[in-house]
PDB file of C-alpha atoms in Angstrom:
ATOM      1  CA  MET A   1     106.932 118.485 121.242  1.00 52.00           C
ATOM      2  CA  SER A   2     108.727 117.959 117.956  1.00 74.00           C
ATOM      3  CA  LEU A   3     109.583 115.008 115.783  1.00 87.00           C
ATOM      4  CA  VAL A   4     113.064 114.509 114.332  1.00 94.00           C
ATOM      5  CA  ILE A   5     114.269 111.328 112.642  1.00 95.00           C
ATOM      6  CA  GLU A   6     117.883 110.912 111.567  1.00 96.00           C
ATOM      7  CA  THR A   7     119.230 108.627 108.866  1.00 96.00           C
ATOM      8  CA  GLU A   8     122.731 108.225 107.494  1.00 96.00           C
ATOM      9  CA  ARG A   9     122.426 111.276 105.215  1.00 97.00           C
ATOM     10  CA  LEU A  10     119.216 113.020 106.261  1.00 97.00           C
ATOM     11  CA  ILE A  11     117.396 114.741 109.078  1.00 97.00           C
ATOM     12  CA  LEU A  12     113.627 114.378 108.782  1.00 97.00           C
ATOM     13  CA  ARG A  13     112.029 117.228 110.687  1.00 95.00           C
ATOM     14  CA  PRO A  14     108.984 119.509 110.741  1.00 94.00           C
ATOM     15  CA  MET A  15     108.894 122.343 108.235  1.00 93.00           C
ATOM     16  CA  ALA A  16     110.228 125.770 109.195  1.00 93.00           C
ATOM     17  CA  ILE A  17     109.665 129.184 107.604  1.00 94.00           C
ATOM     18  CA  SER A  18     113.368 129.231 106.702  1.00 95.00           C
ATOM     19  CA  ASP A  19     112.700 126.302 104.295  1.00 95.00           C
ATOM     20  CA  VAL A  20     110.729 128.450 101.834  1.00 94.00           C
ATOM     21  CA  ASP A  21     113.479 128.861  99.206  1.00 95.00           C
ATOM     22  CA  ASP A  22     114.364 125.158  99.165  1.00 94.00           C
ATOM     23  CA  LEU A  23     110.689 124.141  99.005  1.00 94.00           C
ATOM     24  CA  LEU A  24     110.048 126.596  96.173  1.00 92.00           C
ATOM     25  CA  GLU A  25     112.731 124.906  94.054  1.00 92.00           C
ATOM     26  CA  TYR A  26     110.706 121.712  93.696  1.00 93.00           C
ATOM     27  CA  GLN A  27     107.164 122.829  94.550  1.00 92.00           C
ATOM     28  CA  SER A  28     107.253 125.238  91.599  1.00 92.00           C
ATOM     29  CA  ASN A  29     108.621 122.655  89.160  1.00 90.00           C
ATOM     30  CA  PRO A  30     105.891 121.456  86.753  1.00 89.00           C
ATOM     31  CA  GLU A  31     107.501 118.030  86.292  1.00 89.00           C
ATOM     32  CA  ILE A  32     107.737 117.425  90.048  1.00 89.00           C
ATOM     33  CA  VAL A  33     104.172 118.496  90.881  1.00 87.00           C
ATOM     34  CA  ARG A  34     102.623 116.859  87.814  1.00 87.00           C
ATOM     35  CA  TYR A  35     101.380 113.934  89.947  1.00 86.00           C
ATOM     36  CA  ILE A  36     101.339 115.730  93.318  1.00 86.00           C
ATOM     37  CA  PRO A  37      98.042 117.139  94.695  1.00 84.00           C
ATOM     38  CA  TRP A  38      99.161 120.765  94.654  1.00 84.00           C
ATOM     39  CA  PRO A  39      99.664 122.920  91.528  1.00 86.00           C
ATOM     40  CA  GLU A  40     102.933 124.612  90.573  1.00 90.00           C
ATOM     41  CA  ARG A  41     103.376 127.020  93.448  1.00 93.00           C
ATOM     42  CA  THR A  42     104.550 130.601  93.506  1.00 92.00           C
ATOM     43  CA  ARG A  43     106.690 131.829  96.394  1.00 93.00           C
ATOM     44  CA  GLU A  44     103.562 133.260  98.044  1.00 95.00           C
ATOM     45  CA  GLN A  45     101.738 129.928  97.679  1.00 91.00           C
ATOM     46  CA  VAL A  46     104.707 128.046  99.158  1.00 92.00           C
ATOM     47  CA  ILE A  47     104.730 130.446 102.121  1.00 93.00           C
ATOM     48  CA  SER A  48     100.973 130.035 102.619  1.00 93.00           C
ATOM     49  CA  ALA A  49     101.156 126.226 102.449  1.00 91.00           C
ATOM     50  CA  LEU A  50     104.209 126.228 104.723  1.00 90.00           C
ATOM     51  CA  GLU A  51     102.487 128.406 107.328  1.00 92.00           C
ATOM     52  CA  ASN A  52      99.413 126.175 107.220  1.00 90.00           C
ATOM     53  CA  THR A  53     101.518 123.026 107.634  1.00 89.00           C
ATOM     54  CA  ILE A  54     103.404 124.552 110.561  1.00 88.00           C
ATOM     55  CA  GLU A  55     100.167 125.725 112.198  1.00 86.00           C
ATOM     56  CA  THR A  56      98.338 122.410 111.830  1.00 85.00           C
ATOM     57  CA  GLY A  57     101.368 120.142 112.195  1.00 80.00           C
ATOM     58  CA  LYS A  58     101.074 117.011 114.273  1.00 82.00           C
ATOM     59  CA  PHE A  59     103.792 114.848 115.727  1.00 87.00           C
ATOM     60  CA  ASP A  60     101.761 111.757 116.364  1.00 88.00           C
ATOM     61  CA  LEU A  61      99.008 109.725 114.751  1.00 92.00           C
ATOM     62  CA  LYS A  62      96.133 109.236 117.185  1.00 92.00           C
ATOM     63  CA  GLU A  63      92.894 110.166 115.453  1.00 92.00           C
ATOM     64  CA  ASP A  64      91.572 109.654 111.933  1.00 95.00           C
ATOM     65  CA  ASN A  65      93.191 112.090 109.470  1.00 92.00           C
ATOM     66  CA  ASP A  66      96.020 113.137 111.806  1.00 92.00           C
ATOM     67  CA  SER A  67      98.973 113.858 109.517  1.00 92.00           C
ATOM     68  CA  ILE A  68     102.710 114.201 109.935  1.00 94.00           C
ATOM     69  CA  VAL A  69     104.674 116.204 107.343  1.00 94.00           C
ATOM     70  CA  LEU A  70     108.468 116.123 107.509  1.00 96.00           C
ATOM     71  CA  VAL A  71     111.071 117.694 105.230  1.00 96.00           C
ATOM     72  CA  TRP A  72     114.293 115.916 104.313  1.00 97.00           C
ATOM     73  CA  GLU A  73     117.302 118.024 105.220  1.00 97.00           C
ATOM     74  CA  LEU A  74     120.696 116.930 103.935  1.00 97.00           C
ATOM     75  CA  LYS A  75     123.065 116.583 106.872  1.00 97.00           C
ATOM     76  CA  SER A  76     126.003 117.647 104.703  1.00 96.00           C
ATOM     77  CA  THR A  77     124.569 120.997 103.575  1.00 96.00           C
ATOM     78  CA  GLY A  78     121.352 121.737 105.488  1.00 96.00           C
ATOM     79  CA  LYS A  79     119.433 121.929 102.196  1.00 97.00           C
ATOM     80  CA  VAL A  80     115.852 120.629 102.129  1.00 97.00           C
ATOM     81  CA  ILE A  81     115.576 118.191  99.214  1.00 97.00           C
ATOM     82  CA  GLY A  82     112.198 116.500  99.711  1.00 96.00           C
ATOM     83  CA  GLN A  83     109.383 115.701 102.061  1.00 95.00           C
ATOM     84  CA  SER A  84     107.277 112.877 103.440  1.00 95.00           C
ATOM     85  CA  ASN A  85     103.758 112.802 104.724  1.00 94.00           C
ATOM     86  CA  MET A  86     101.879 110.171 106.653  1.00 96.00           C
ATOM     87  CA  THR A  87      98.175 110.294 107.481  1.00 95.00           C
ATOM     88  CA  LEU A  88      96.263 108.018 109.815  1.00 96.00           C
ATOM     89  CA  LYS A  89      93.367 106.967 107.584  1.00 96.00           C
ATOM     90  CA  SER A  90      91.679 104.817 110.214  1.00 95.00           C
ATOM     91  CA  ALA A  91      92.517 104.526 113.892  1.00 95.00           C
ATOM     92  CA  THR A  92      90.124 101.585 114.169  1.00 95.00           C
ATOM     93  CA  ASP A  93      91.809  99.696 111.325  1.00 96.00           C
ATOM     94  CA  GLN A  94      95.277 100.987 112.316  1.00 97.00           C
ATOM     95  CA  ARG A  95      95.886 102.049 108.703  1.00 97.00           C
ATOM     96  CA  ALA A  96      98.109 104.911 107.593  1.00 97.00           C
ATOM     97  CA  ASP A  97      98.836 106.334 104.155  1.00 97.00           C
ATOM     98  CA  ILE A  98     102.321 107.487 103.146  1.00 97.00           C
ATOM     99  CA  GLY A  99     103.558 109.779 100.405  1.00 95.00           C
ATOM    100  CA  TRP A 100     106.810 111.411  99.335  1.00 95.00           C
ATOM    101  CA  VAL A 101     108.265 113.949  96.914  1.00 94.00           C
ATOM    102  CA  THR A 102     111.900 114.491  95.958  1.00 92.00           C
ATOM    103  CA  HIS A 103     113.607 117.619  94.594  1.00 91.00           C
ATOM    104  CA  GLN A 104     114.465 117.163  90.915  1.00 90.00           C
ATOM    105  CA  GLY A 105     118.191 117.575  91.557  1.00 89.00           C
ATOM    106  CA  PHE A 106     118.324 114.792  94.146  1.00 89.00           C
ATOM    107  CA  GLN A 107     116.425 111.934  92.533  1.00 91.00           C
ATOM    108  CA  ARG A 108     117.890 108.472  91.888  1.00 92.00           C
ATOM    109  CA  GLN A 109     120.350 108.762  94.787  1.00 93.00           C
ATOM    110  CA  GLY A 110     118.491 106.550  97.258  1.00 94.00           C
ATOM    111  CA  LEU A 111     117.379 109.505  99.372  1.00 96.00           C
ATOM    112  CA  ALA A 112     113.640 108.885  98.960  1.00 96.00           C
ATOM    113  CA  ILE A 113     113.945 105.264 100.063  1.00 96.00           C
ATOM    114  CA  GLU A 114     116.172 106.303 102.990  1.00 97.00           C
ATOM    115  CA  ALA A 115     113.665 108.915 104.171  1.00 97.00           C
ATOM    116  CA  THR A 116     110.538 106.861 103.551  1.00 97.00           C
ATOM    117  CA  HIS A 117     111.928 103.749 105.235  1.00 97.00           C
ATOM    118  CA  ALA A 118     112.890 105.844 108.266  1.00 97.00           C
ATOM    119  CA  LEU A 119     109.399 107.342 108.581  1.00 97.00           C
ATOM    120  CA  MET A 120     107.741 103.934 108.148  1.00 97.00           C
ATOM    121  CA  LYS A 121     110.017 102.421 110.801  1.00 97.00           C
ATOM    122  CA  TYR A 122     109.287 105.310 113.166  1.00 96.00           C
ATOM    123  CA  ALA A 123     105.533 104.978 112.611  1.00 96.00           C
ATOM    124  CA  PHE A 124     105.449 101.208 113.099  1.00 97.00           C
ATOM    125  CA  ASN A 125     107.556 101.516 116.269  1.00 95.00           C
ATOM    126  CA  ASN A 126     105.739 104.475 117.853  1.00 94.00           C
ATOM    127  CA  PHE A 127     102.079 104.312 116.819  1.00 95.00           C
ATOM    128  CA  PRO A 128      99.479 101.546 116.811  1.00 94.00           C
ATOM    129  CA  ILE A 129      99.755 101.057 113.044  1.00 97.00           C
ATOM    130  CA  HIS A 130      99.116  97.645 111.529  1.00 98.00           C
ATOM    131  CA  ARG A 131      99.245  98.610 107.848  1.00 98.00           C
ATOM    132  CA  ILE A 132     100.802 101.366 105.719  1.00 98.00           C
ATOM    133  CA  ILE A 133      99.481 102.010 102.241  1.00 98.00           C
ATOM    134  CA  ALA A 134     100.626 104.124  99.301  1.00 97.00           C
ATOM    135  CA  ASP A 135      98.232 105.194  96.557  1.00 95.00           C
ATOM    136  CA  ILE A 136     100.364 105.623  93.442  1.00 95.00           C
ATOM    137  CA  ASP A 137      99.330 107.060  90.086  1.00 94.00           C
ATOM    138  CA  THR A 138     100.094 104.435  87.423  1.00 95.00           C
ATOM    139  CA  ARG A 139     101.816 107.138  85.352  1.00 92.00           C
ATOM    140  CA  VAL A 140     104.594 107.228  87.971  1.00 92.00           C
ATOM    141  CA  PRO A 141     106.312 103.826  87.786  1.00 93.00           C
ATOM    142  CA  GLU A 142     109.325 105.245  89.675  1.00 93.00           C
ATOM    143  CA  SER A 143     107.153 105.606  92.783  1.00 94.00           C
ATOM    144  CA  ALA A 144     105.925 102.033  92.370  1.00 96.00           C
ATOM    145  CA  LYS A 145     109.534 100.823  92.200  1.00 96.00           C
ATOM    146  CA  LEU A 146     110.300 102.748  95.388  1.00 95.00           C
ATOM    147  CA  ALA A 147     107.303 101.147  97.130  1.00 97.00           C
ATOM    148  CA  GLU A 148     108.524  97.710  96.068  1.00 96.00           C
ATOM    149  CA  LYS A 149     112.054  98.434  97.343  1.00 95.00           C
ATOM    150  CA  LEU A 150     110.445  99.313 100.687  1.00 95.00           C
ATOM    151  CA  GLY A 151     108.886  95.849 100.791  1.00 95.00           C
ATOM    152  CA  MET A 152     105.404  97.022  99.840  1.00 97.00           C
ATOM    153  CA  ARG A 153     103.331  94.813  97.579  1.00 97.00           C
ATOM    154  CA  LEU A 154     100.949  95.751  94.800  1.00 98.00           C
ATOM    155  CA  GLU A 155      97.474  94.876  96.040  1.00 97.00           C
ATOM    156  CA  GLY A 156      95.397  96.263  93.214  1.00 96.00           C
ATOM    157  CA  THR A 157      94.965  98.547  90.254  1.00 96.00           C
ATOM    158  CA  PHE A 158      91.960 100.842  90.277  1.00 94.00           C
ATOM    159  CA  LYS A 159      90.737 101.882  86.827  1.00 95.00           C
ATOM    160  CA  ASP A 160      89.805 105.580  86.852  1.00 92.00           C
ATOM    161  CA  GLY A 161      90.472 105.406  90.574  1.00 89.00           C
ATOM    162  CA  GLU A 162      90.931 109.111  91.097  1.00 89.00           C
ATOM    163  CA  PHE A 163      89.861 112.348  89.419  1.00 90.00           C
ATOM    164  CA  PHE A 164      93.135 114.222  89.488  1.00 88.00           C
ATOM    165  CA  LYS A 165      93.912 117.655  88.055  1.00 88.00           C
ATOM    166  CA  GLY A 166      91.002 117.504  85.641  1.00 87.00           C
ATOM    167  CA  GLN A 167      91.248 113.927  84.425  1.00 90.00           C
ATOM    168  CA  TRP A 168      90.593 110.388  85.543  1.00 95.00           C
ATOM    169  CA  CYS A 169      93.668 108.349  86.305  1.00 93.00           C
ATOM    170  CA  ASP A 170      94.371 104.762  87.222  1.00 94.00           C
ATOM    171  CA  MET A 171      95.823 104.130  90.667  1.00 95.00           C
ATOM    172  CA  TRP A 172      97.933 101.372  92.175  1.00 96.00           C
ATOM    173  CA  LEU A 173      97.464 100.437  95.821  1.00 97.00           C
ATOM    174  CA  TYR A 174     100.670  99.319  97.527  1.00 98.00           C
ATOM    175  CA  ALA A 175     100.715  98.131 101.136  1.00 98.00           C
ATOM    176  CA  ILE A 176     102.837  96.568 103.843  1.00 98.00           C
ATOM    177  CA  LEU A 177     101.896  95.129 107.225  1.00 97.00           C
ATOM    178  CA  LYS A 178     103.909  95.809 110.356  1.00 97.00           C
ATOM    179  CA  SER A 179     104.780  92.095 110.524  1.00 96.00           C
ATOM    180  CA  GLU A 180     106.234  92.277 106.996  1.00 95.00           C
ATOM    181  CA  PHE A 181     108.273  95.441 107.463  1.00 94.00           C
ATOM    182  CA  PRO A 182     112.027  94.899 107.160  1.00 77.00           C
ATOM    183  CA  ALA A 183     113.143  96.708 110.305  1.00 65.00           C
TER     184      ALA A 183
END
């Protein structure tokens, strides 16, 4: 089984080994990974992470901590220019967490909102999810703006909410309920 979601300009699909060069372009960029959980990656680290994602990849959200990772492939060129992840944080509470990252050369073109909206819509329509959350580092207001454009609301600010890459950082919690989602 595989998961493919199409939008006007993108194909969201599972990662493939052939994506390594495109992934390396942004996963090795210090400005892109500054607020992303992984460090700047070498080609070997991208390959290792890619192989792990392919090996452990899921296409549904059934049990706690099941995760879906999809790359964003431009329909026009076939280039991978970003990725989304969604993790089922609690099957009981029907709560999932979403995240995204966009290649530095493709930001501010509406591609992240297009991809993220498509994954949220897919998740709400295909899994028993009541609520999607996004934990956003307060040093990344662009991600907060994206969450707001998706209809998510700021529910709280957590002072020193996460110990991230050697320092405490404040975190925003954004969320949207299925009943609020603009399908």
